[in-house]
Amino acid sequence: MHMSSVIPDSIPFLDLVTPHKELEEELTGVFRKALVTAGFIGGPMVEEFESAFATFCGASLSIAVSSGTDALRFAIMACGVKPGDVVVTVPHTFIATVEAISQAGAIPEFVDIDKRTYNMSVEMLQQFLEEQCTRGRSGQLLSLRSGRPVTAVVPVHLYGQMADMDPILSLAGKYSLTVIEDACQAHGAEYFSKKLNRWMKAGSMGRAAAFSFYPGKNLGACGEAGAVTTDDAGVADRVKVLRDHGQLKKYYHNIEGYNGRLDAIQAGILHVKLGHLSKWNALRRDRAAEYNQLLAGNEDLSLPYEPSWSNAVYHLYVIRASDRDGMMKHLKQAHIGTGIHYPIPLHLQNAYTRLNYGPGDFPVAESASAEIVSLPMFPQLAPDQQARVAHEIVAFTSKTVCKLAESEHILSA
Ligand SMILES: Cc1ncc(COP(=O)(O)O)c(C=O)c1O
């Protein structure tokens, strides 16, 4: 949302106008090229983007599709997850993670998140596999909760920071689970794998990964778009069939598929923007470092935690405050945009009452959702804007401290 045209000194949560203005010539060139060739769906512009995006992610293959949700659903299906299988993920993510699992016919089951990184807790995953599963007659791993085979795990690289992939991959190996990364918020994020002794990009560690190019993402289309990355040619072929009505050859349908293809114009736009992504990600990291400095030492806040193995790309800059709602109200009055990602964990959403979870089942996710707030974060965010955001936050927290001190004084008087 671009609000600065409404109120001169407002600071939007996200500015999508400026970066597109900067690239206007190149982007309209893509449109002109598509008009000349009338190749609107699939074709060379899509293939060229797919190849460039695979290279960017350090994966052998990338298959462009029509959204991140489709990418994740197709990846899950293409990796061989069957209807009725259990897929393990986290409750603290955008609903699309779980929609993709259940719309692939699988049963989502949750493990809690780590309280500092907000990503899948390795301890909780291990506890789930050791204590909430059993071996069936054929040796298959069964969930005690549903009695169904557990076959895959979907770690989400939330806010632009990768989940702790080494231990997740080794647990998955031990229990024969397929790992599918939800990398929808993590284009270009890196993880230092001790096992491989090198930095690995999001989208290059699981059997397959899903990316979203929703406009507000670090790499965003001018509309809906997504991609699957994988090193597995079989997975890639199955995704291609799924995205195109179950056909590899026109009108020969081996399975029932979907209309999940990407428009050539969106692929062309993404290809142009991909050339700027590393610079934009570096700017996001700078902006995050600036916030870290400006907000350091404020005892009422918890700032983002980045482990030494992580090189995060700050899709979102998320802090934690006990009076989160009060702070958001204060910032709104100062014309500063904020967001909550996400206010209700998925196990407590009305859409998932059928999963039979309840309050208290995932306490870390529940307390995070009550206290987190996302501050303005985009590559073009200016230092003076950040200084004003920090100034208002400090003003709010010191006012709260004064109010507390006052009430304690009244009580003790
Ligand atoms: C973590 C996560 N998973 C999946 C998705 C779904 O992507 P899309 O909106 O492109 O379908 C998103 C994007 O919003 C996301 O943030």
PDB file of N, CA and C in Angstrom, residues 127-150 175:
ATOM      1  N   GLN A 127      10.355 -34.315  19.058  1.00  0.00           N
ATOM      2  CA  GLN A 127       9.400 -34.838  20.051  1.00  0.00           C
ATOM      3  C   GLN A 127       8.173 -35.436  19.353  1.00  0.00           C
ATOM      4  N   PHE A 128       7.691 -34.749  18.322  1.00  0.00           N
ATOM      5  CA  PHE A 128       6.530 -35.253  17.564  1.00  0.00           C
ATOM      6  C   PHE A 128       6.848 -36.630  16.989  1.00  0.00           C
ATOM      7  N   LEU A 129       8.012 -36.743  16.355  1.00  0.00           N
ATOM      8  CA  LEU A 129       8.346 -37.998  15.676  1.00  0.00           C
ATOM      9  C   LEU A 129       8.592 -39.126  16.679  1.00  0.00           C
ATOM     10  N   GLU A 130       9.180 -38.757  17.836  1.00  0.00           N
ATOM     11  CA  GLU A 130       9.506 -39.800  18.816  1.00  0.00           C
ATOM     12  C   GLU A 130       8.322 -40.165  19.691  1.00  0.00           C
ATOM     13  N   GLU A 131       7.511 -39.154  20.051  1.00  0.00           N
ATOM     14  CA  GLU A 131       6.480 -39.418  21.060  1.00  0.00           C
ATOM     15  C   GLU A 131       5.062 -39.416  20.533  1.00  0.00           C
ATOM     16  N   GLN A 132       4.852 -38.787  19.378  1.00  0.00           N
ATOM     17  CA  GLN A 132       3.466 -38.707  18.887  1.00  0.00           C
ATOM     18  C   GLN A 132       3.252 -39.544  17.633  1.00  0.00           C
ATOM     19  N   CYS A 133       4.220 -40.425  17.381  1.00  0.00           N
ATOM     20  CA  CYS A 133       4.104 -41.333  16.242  1.00  0.00           C
ATOM     21  C   CYS A 133       4.440 -42.744  16.706  1.00  0.00           C
ATOM     22  N   THR A 134       4.008 -43.717  15.927  1.00  0.00           N
ATOM     23  CA  THR A 134       4.340 -45.102  16.230  1.00  0.00           C
ATOM     24  C   THR A 134       4.648 -45.814  14.910  1.00  0.00           C
ATOM     25  N   ARG A 135       5.167 -47.018  14.993  1.00  0.00           N
ATOM     26  CA  ARG A 135       5.436 -47.774  13.762  1.00  0.00           C
ATOM     27  C   ARG A 135       4.274 -48.719  13.493  1.00  0.00           C
ATOM     28  N   GLY A 136       3.776 -48.703  12.241  1.00  0.00           N
ATOM     29  CA  GLY A 136       2.710 -49.637  11.857  1.00  0.00           C
ATOM     30  C   GLY A 136       3.294 -51.012  11.581  1.00  0.00           C
ATOM     31  N   ARG A 137       2.418 -51.936  11.202  1.00  0.00           N
ATOM     32  CA  ARG A 137       2.850 -53.324  10.970  1.00  0.00           C
ATOM     33  C   ARG A 137       3.952 -53.435   9.912  1.00  0.00           C
ATOM     34  N   SER A 138       3.810 -52.619   8.880  1.00  0.00           N
ATOM     35  CA  SER A 138       4.830 -52.692   7.819  1.00  0.00           C
ATOM     36  C   SER A 138       6.024 -51.787   8.109  1.00  0.00           C
ATOM     37  N   GLY A 139       6.080 -51.283   9.337  1.00  0.00           N
ATOM     38  CA  GLY A 139       7.201 -50.424   9.709  1.00  0.00           C
ATOM     39  C   GLY A 139       6.973 -48.965   9.369  1.00  0.00           C
ATOM     40  N   GLN A 140       5.792 -48.686   8.815  1.00  0.00           N
ATOM     41  CA  GLN A 140       5.478 -47.310   8.410  1.00  0.00           C
ATOM     42  C   GLN A 140       5.287 -46.421   9.645  1.00  0.00           C
ATOM     43  N   LEU A 141       5.729 -45.176   9.532  1.00  0.00           N
ATOM     44  CA  LEU A 141       5.555 -44.228  10.641  1.00  0.00           C
ATOM     45  C   LEU A 141       4.104 -43.723  10.632  1.00  0.00           C
ATOM     46  N   LEU A 142       3.391 -43.934  11.750  1.00  0.00           N
ATOM     47  CA  LEU A 142       1.989 -43.509  11.826  1.00  0.00           C
ATOM     48  C   LEU A 142       1.822 -42.441  12.892  1.00  0.00           C
ATOM     49  N   SER A 143       0.995 -41.457  12.604  1.00  0.00           N
ATOM     50  CA  SER A 143       0.691 -40.444  13.616  1.00  0.00           C
ATOM     51  C   SER A 143      -0.311 -41.036  14.606  1.00  0.00           C
ATOM     52  N   LEU A 144      -0.044 -40.858  15.895  1.00  0.00           N
ATOM     53  CA  LEU A 144      -0.977 -41.374  16.905  1.00  0.00           C
ATOM     54  C   LEU A 144      -2.286 -40.589  16.862  1.00  0.00           C
ATOM     55  N   ARG A 145      -2.190 -39.345  16.486  1.00  0.00           N
ATOM     56  CA  ARG A 145      -3.349 -38.456  16.449  1.00  0.00           C
ATOM     57  C   ARG A 145      -4.382 -38.893  15.403  1.00  0.00           C
ATOM     58  N   SER A 146      -3.900 -39.244  14.188  1.00  0.00           N
ATOM     59  CA  SER A 146      -4.825 -39.561  13.094  1.00  0.00           C
ATOM     60  C   SER A 146      -4.741 -41.022  12.658  1.00  0.00           C
ATOM     61  N   GLY A 147      -3.704 -41.717  13.118  1.00  0.00           N
ATOM     62  CA  GLY A 147      -3.511 -43.102  12.686  1.00  0.00           C
ATOM     63  C   GLY A 147      -3.031 -43.206  11.240  1.00  0.00           C
ATOM     64  N   ARG A 148      -2.670 -42.075  10.639  1.00  0.00           N
ATOM     65  CA  ARG A 148      -2.301 -42.044   9.223  1.00  0.00           C
ATOM     66  C   ARG A 148      -0.774 -41.957   9.057  1.00  0.00           C
ATOM     67  N   PRO A 149      -0.261 -42.458   7.908  1.00  0.00           N
ATOM     68  CA  PRO A 149       1.188 -42.421   7.689  1.00  0.00           C
ATOM     69  C   PRO A 149       1.743 -40.993   7.571  1.00  0.00           C
ATOM     70  N   VAL A 150       2.853 -40.761   8.260  1.00  0.00           N
ATOM     71  CA  VAL A 150       3.513 -39.448   8.189  1.00  0.00           C
ATOM     72  C   VAL A 150       4.577 -39.553   7.108  1.00  0.00           C
ATOM     73  N   TYR A 175      13.538 -40.715   9.553  1.00  0.00           N
ATOM     74  CA  TYR A 175      12.148 -41.205   9.549  1.00  0.00           C
ATOM     75  C   TYR A 175      11.580 -41.327   8.126  1.00  0.00           C
TER      76      TYR A 175
END
